[in-house]
XYZ file of C-alpha atoms in Angstrom:
358
model
C 0.000 0.000 0.000
C 1.246 3.506 -0.789
C 0.779 5.459 2.437
C 2.376 8.692 1.222
C 0.002 9.677 -1.560
C -0.998 13.372 -1.291
C -4.435 14.514 -0.242
C -6.880 15.503 -2.962
C -8.999 18.644 -3.206
C -11.548 17.165 -0.794
C -8.921 16.607 1.901
C -8.945 12.823 1.540
C -5.753 10.976 0.680
C -5.665 10.154 -3.007
C -5.506 6.420 -3.612
C -3.191 5.191 -6.352
C -4.965 2.677 -8.560
C -3.846 0.443 -11.399
C -5.854 -1.296 -14.111
C -4.979 -4.714 -15.537
C -6.609 -5.313 -18.906
C -7.742 -2.795 -21.530
C -10.345 -4.899 -23.282
C -14.068 -4.158 -23.565
C -14.660 -4.066 -19.810
C -11.243 -2.624 -19.003
C -12.009 0.427 -21.145
C -15.065 1.154 -19.004
C -13.053 0.733 -15.824
C -10.434 3.152 -17.185
C -13.096 5.772 -17.868
C -14.540 5.536 -14.363
C -11.159 5.411 -12.612
C -10.003 8.583 -14.387
C -13.024 10.475 -13.004
C -13.342 8.842 -9.568
C -12.989 11.275 -6.684
C -10.129 10.417 -4.355
C -8.456 8.061 -6.834
C -5.618 8.509 -9.320
C -5.242 6.003 -12.153
C -1.442 5.743 -12.318
C -0.963 3.009 -14.942
C -2.584 0.225 -16.911
C -1.247 -3.201 -17.831
C -1.941 -4.920 -21.149
C 0.633 -6.940 -23.097
C -1.239 -6.060 -26.284
C -0.986 -2.342 -25.622
C -3.745 0.255 -25.686
C -5.439 -0.560 -28.984
C -8.532 1.554 -28.260
C -6.840 4.568 -26.705
C -8.620 4.019 -23.379
C -5.559 4.865 -21.260
C -5.496 8.475 -22.536
C -1.964 9.319 -21.539
C -1.679 6.956 -18.587
C 1.394 4.691 -18.918
C 0.594 1.270 -20.391
C 2.843 -1.431 -18.974
C 3.518 -4.998 -20.048
C 3.587 -6.801 -16.679
C 1.868 -6.737 -13.302
C 5.286 -6.571 -11.652
C 5.906 -3.197 -13.338
C 2.619 -1.897 -11.960
C 3.398 -3.076 -8.443
C 6.810 -1.403 -8.648
C 5.086 1.944 -9.278
C 3.384 1.714 -5.874
C -0.388 1.247 -5.988
C -3.002 0.954 -3.264
C -5.260 -1.267 -5.323
C -5.699 -2.705 -8.768
C -8.723 -3.495 -10.920
C -8.325 -6.872 -12.628
C -10.146 -6.856 -15.981
C -8.040 -9.331 -17.933
C -9.459 -12.623 -19.299
C -10.878 -14.947 -16.640
C -8.163 -17.548 -17.260
C -5.564 -15.106 -15.887
C -7.463 -13.947 -12.788
C -5.784 -16.431 -10.465
C -2.227 -15.694 -11.574
C -2.710 -11.933 -11.487
C -4.639 -11.948 -8.214
C -2.093 -14.090 -6.406
C 0.715 -11.772 -7.527
C -1.183 -8.746 -6.223
C -1.969 -10.425 -2.902
C 1.643 -11.528 -2.431
C 2.730 -7.901 -2.782
C 0.091 -6.446 -0.448
C -2.089 -4.841 -3.130
C -5.884 -4.764 -2.716
C -7.880 -5.872 -5.749
C -11.244 -5.525 -7.430
C -11.457 -8.590 -9.687
C -13.960 -8.762 -12.519
C -16.494 -11.575 -12.433
C -16.298 -14.482 -12.451
C -13.700 -14.543 -9.692
C -11.768 -17.375 -11.370
C -12.030 -20.099 -13.988
C -12.516 -22.885 -11.422
C -13.636 -23.439 -7.844
C -10.115 -24.419 -6.772
C -8.621 -21.266 -8.300
C -11.278 -19.079 -6.674
C -10.568 -20.693 -3.294
C -6.840 -19.988 -3.666
C -7.607 -16.322 -4.314
C -9.854 -16.143 -1.249
C -7.141 -17.713 0.896
C -4.378 -15.454 -0.438
C -6.163 -12.148 0.162
C -7.630 -13.193 3.520
C -4.207 -14.366 4.743
C -2.797 -10.868 4.129
C -5.860 -9.053 5.480
C -6.332 -7.216 2.175
C -9.533 -5.674 0.865
C -10.650 -7.594 -2.208
C -13.905 -7.730 -4.127
C -15.550 -9.164 -7.223
C -17.129 -7.078 -9.977
C -20.673 -8.428 -9.899
C -22.009 -5.169 -11.260
C -25.698 -6.113 -11.154
C -25.661 -5.646 -7.377
C -25.271 -1.937 -8.054
C -28.038 -1.673 -10.643
C -30.653 0.819 -9.345
C -33.582 -1.492 -10.132
C -32.075 -4.408 -8.232
C -30.964 -2.250 -5.304
C -34.555 -1.033 -4.962
C -35.931 -4.555 -5.392
C -33.684 -5.968 -2.688
C -34.612 -3.199 -0.248
C -38.316 -3.833 -0.867
C -37.930 -7.567 -0.347
C -36.080 -6.945 2.908
C -38.964 -4.880 4.240
C -41.463 -7.596 3.322
C -43.320 -5.735 0.580
C -43.687 -8.924 -1.469
C -44.614 -11.163 1.438
C -43.461 -14.759 1.058
C -41.223 -15.203 -1.990
C -42.248 -18.073 -4.253
C -40.146 -17.808 -7.395
C -37.299 -15.949 -9.126
C -37.110 -15.992 -12.934
C -34.338 -14.364 -14.968
C -33.691 -14.024 -18.696
C -30.357 -12.755 -19.987
C -29.979 -13.147 -23.712
C -28.535 -11.371 -26.710
C -26.123 -11.653 -29.653
C -22.722 -13.327 -29.321
C -20.103 -10.994 -27.769
C -16.838 -11.385 -29.661
C -14.950 -10.093 -26.607
C -15.362 -13.492 -24.862
C -13.038 -16.336 -25.829
C -12.013 -18.252 -22.706
C -15.319 -19.160 -21.004
C -18.862 -20.054 -21.994
C -22.163 -18.384 -21.309
C -22.514 -19.987 -17.855
C -19.394 -18.395 -16.381
C -19.617 -15.152 -18.343
C -23.344 -14.351 -18.113
C -25.197 -16.809 -15.883
C -22.934 -15.836 -12.974
C -24.743 -12.477 -13.015
C -28.090 -14.180 -12.451
C -26.763 -16.661 -9.905
C -25.246 -13.875 -7.827
C -28.162 -11.436 -8.070
C -30.708 -14.137 -7.209
C -28.881 -15.183 -4.032
C -28.259 -11.541 -3.145
C -31.756 -10.102 -3.595
C -33.400 -13.036 -1.780
C -30.726 -13.528 0.888
C -30.885 -17.277 0.197
C -28.317 -19.796 -0.984
C -28.783 -22.271 -3.799
C -29.349 -25.846 -2.669
C -29.750 -27.553 -6.061
C -29.574 -26.905 -9.789
C -30.587 -28.786 -12.922
C -29.358 -27.496 -16.273
C -29.138 -28.127 -19.993
C -26.665 -26.414 -22.314
C -26.391 -25.930 -26.075
C -23.351 -25.093 -28.206
C -24.252 -23.810 -31.675
C -21.620 -21.164 -32.464
C -18.775 -23.577 -33.223
C -16.803 -22.607 -30.120
C -15.582 -25.079 -27.488
C -17.862 -23.603 -24.813
C -21.625 -23.553 -24.359
C -23.566 -20.571 -25.692
C -27.004 -21.307 -24.220
C -28.143 -22.632 -20.854
C -31.479 -23.245 -19.173
C -31.340 -23.714 -15.388
C -33.947 -24.697 -12.825
C -32.915 -24.481 -9.192
C -34.044 -24.243 -5.612
C -32.972 -21.944 -2.795
C -32.590 -22.820 0.862
C -36.060 -21.525 1.781
C -37.734 -23.503 -1.010
C -37.931 -20.649 -3.515
C -37.939 -21.973 -7.094
C -35.590 -20.264 -9.564
C -35.104 -20.471 -13.305
C -32.518 -18.847 -15.558
C -32.495 -18.623 -19.352
C -29.158 -17.335 -20.625
C -27.781 -17.297 -24.154
C -25.611 -15.677 -26.809
C -27.876 -16.867 -29.620
C -30.672 -14.301 -29.636
C -30.964 -11.118 -31.726
C -33.079 -9.778 -28.850
C -31.059 -8.264 -26.020
C -32.906 -8.856 -22.768
C -32.059 -8.423 -19.096
C -35.142 -9.487 -17.135
C -35.687 -10.530 -13.529
C -39.067 -11.338 -11.972
C -39.648 -12.128 -8.309
C -43.091 -13.495 -7.479
C -44.504 -13.688 -3.980
C -47.684 -13.740 -1.966
C -48.373 -10.022 -2.525
C -47.592 -9.830 -6.230
C -44.635 -9.696 -8.598
C -41.655 -7.382 -9.042
C -40.208 -7.050 -12.552
C -36.732 -5.553 -12.944
C -35.335 -4.526 -16.322
C -31.637 -3.986 -15.710
C -31.049 -2.554 -19.193
C -33.260 0.438 -18.402
C -32.968 0.174 -14.581
C -36.767 0.130 -14.295
C -38.606 -1.640 -11.477
C -42.313 -2.421 -11.763
C -44.668 -3.976 -9.229
C -47.766 -5.957 -10.195
C -49.994 -6.308 -7.148
C -52.306 -9.173 -6.374
C -55.827 -7.826 -6.621
C -58.330 -7.910 -3.763
C -61.396 -8.731 -5.824
C -64.226 -10.825 -4.416
C -65.437 -13.861 -6.314
C -69.203 -14.040 -6.812
C -69.189 -17.355 -8.619
C -69.817 -19.861 -5.868
C -67.912 -22.669 -7.611
C -64.686 -20.628 -7.637
C -64.754 -19.334 -4.087
C -62.910 -22.395 -2.823
C -59.855 -21.473 -4.897
C -57.985 -18.711 -3.123
C -55.740 -17.713 -6.008
C -54.630 -14.322 -7.235
C -56.295 -11.613 -9.283
C -54.950 -8.835 -11.461
C -54.359 -5.737 -9.367
C -52.622 -2.377 -9.639
C -49.365 -1.903 -11.521
C -46.760 0.626 -10.351
C -43.486 1.619 -12.023
C -41.238 3.173 -9.411
C -39.332 6.410 -9.893
C -35.850 5.583 -8.619
C -32.516 7.436 -8.898
C -30.473 5.960 -11.743
C -26.741 6.231 -11.153
C -24.304 4.256 -13.295
C -23.779 0.851 -11.641
C -20.053 0.718 -12.509
C -19.465 4.104 -10.862
C -21.313 3.013 -7.714
C -19.301 -0.214 -7.654
C -16.049 1.757 -7.804
C -17.177 4.195 -5.124
C -18.023 1.332 -2.781
C -14.684 -0.368 -3.373
C -12.728 2.864 -2.936
C -14.474 3.426 0.383
C -13.686 -0.129 1.475
C -9.983 0.363 0.717
C -10.115 3.538 2.810
C -11.601 1.512 5.675
C -15.054 3.055 5.483
C -18.212 0.980 6.003
C -20.004 -0.088 2.861
C -21.122 -3.148 0.985
C -18.892 -4.732 -1.653
C -19.065 -8.190 -3.204
C -16.531 -10.172 -1.177
C -14.262 -12.857 -2.578
C -16.138 -15.476 -0.568
C -19.385 -14.394 -2.199
C -17.654 -14.550 -5.565
C -16.385 -18.028 -4.713
C -19.917 -19.157 -3.947
C -21.102 -17.992 -7.365
C -18.260 -19.919 -9.019
C -19.315 -23.001 -7.036
C -22.908 -22.745 -8.210
C -21.852 -22.140 -11.822
C -19.642 -25.238 -11.627
C -22.660 -27.179 -10.379
C -24.676 -25.885 -13.365
C -22.039 -27.149 -15.799
C -21.793 -30.465 -13.955
C -25.548 -30.863 -14.101
C -25.594 -30.207 -17.841
C -22.755 -32.632 -18.461
C -24.231 -35.408 -16.300
C -27.864 -34.617 -17.199
C -28.830 -34.800 -13.548
C -29.838 -32.544 -10.680
C -26.863 -31.420 -8.595
C -27.237 -30.660 -4.892
C -25.110 -27.821 -3.517
C -24.166 -27.896 0.134
C -24.216 -24.738 2.290
C -21.209 -22.478 1.780
C -20.223 -22.654 5.461
C -18.977 -26.197 4.903
C -16.560 -27.647 2.401
C -18.061 -27.221 -1.074
C -19.391 -30.556 -2.171
C -21.912 -31.693 -4.723
C -23.589 -34.987 -5.346
C -25.638 -35.965 -8.364
C -29.278 -36.786 -7.798
C -30.434 -39.243 -10.476
C -33.466 -38.039 -12.347
C -36.692 -39.970 -12.407
C -36.696 -42.494 -15.268
C -38.765 -41.345 -18.191
C -41.631 -43.548 -19.361
C -40.971 -45.465 -22.540
């Protein structure tokens, strides 16, 4: 950590930050870091150089070691997922805090090694699950916490769109479905206990480009996720249904809508025995809409400064990697996979499916 950085105009000490990776996501991180109050972007690392001009005058280095030698308080890791472990371990070994893009690592074992390395040094480290900072989901979570939806029955997400040529080292489960896995556990406050999945690979790449997942949370809530890179329609949809109605979050527009269960009486005697739901009022909430990536960076900056605030911890990122691994295992084995609570040693056992009638 660089303890001698000068104070900024606000009187706070200016943190020295580095950026590793200048790809599609790295360019966005560079933009935010350049404008972030209390932070100075001192250098970026990318062996391929700054092809898009995102660094804008900031030195572009070839190795992480060069960045560490410049003296940084923290680094944002936005390189390909396959390199997260190597880069993160080097940062931890040199006492540098890190915000690592999701997914935390390419495997459960690699994610666990990152958790262990940063925790052993007492360093602040987080994972870039940006959906947690989406205004619609922040509002949804707060409303669920206060009981506005009553008992939660189901969470449904759809995340689909055209193939992103920026992704080469992982499939749609680790790149996109990790968003839905993390946001579902986060908004409900419940862990996954089982998943059953099917994947499709149609783009000619070695990884899957479509997945359908059905799962269950610890409180019995049913979840389903449809994620793909095969649709011309770009959609980011999350619906949470409960005893009082249904919340719909569109994270592309950051809109949150509530569909209430109606309170209509039933005059038809034959239907009175069924106490179902009726169409009620619909409300679209007016909520402040700040850029999620900026909020994510503000929260992490504050955490590095020792201020209270919520970031996505490495252990939470590890849990998401565990569930995504269970999804891929389920698809490969064509069986339901049970996921044990995160407090214990991660372990999964296949549950054979019911035999299908001939």
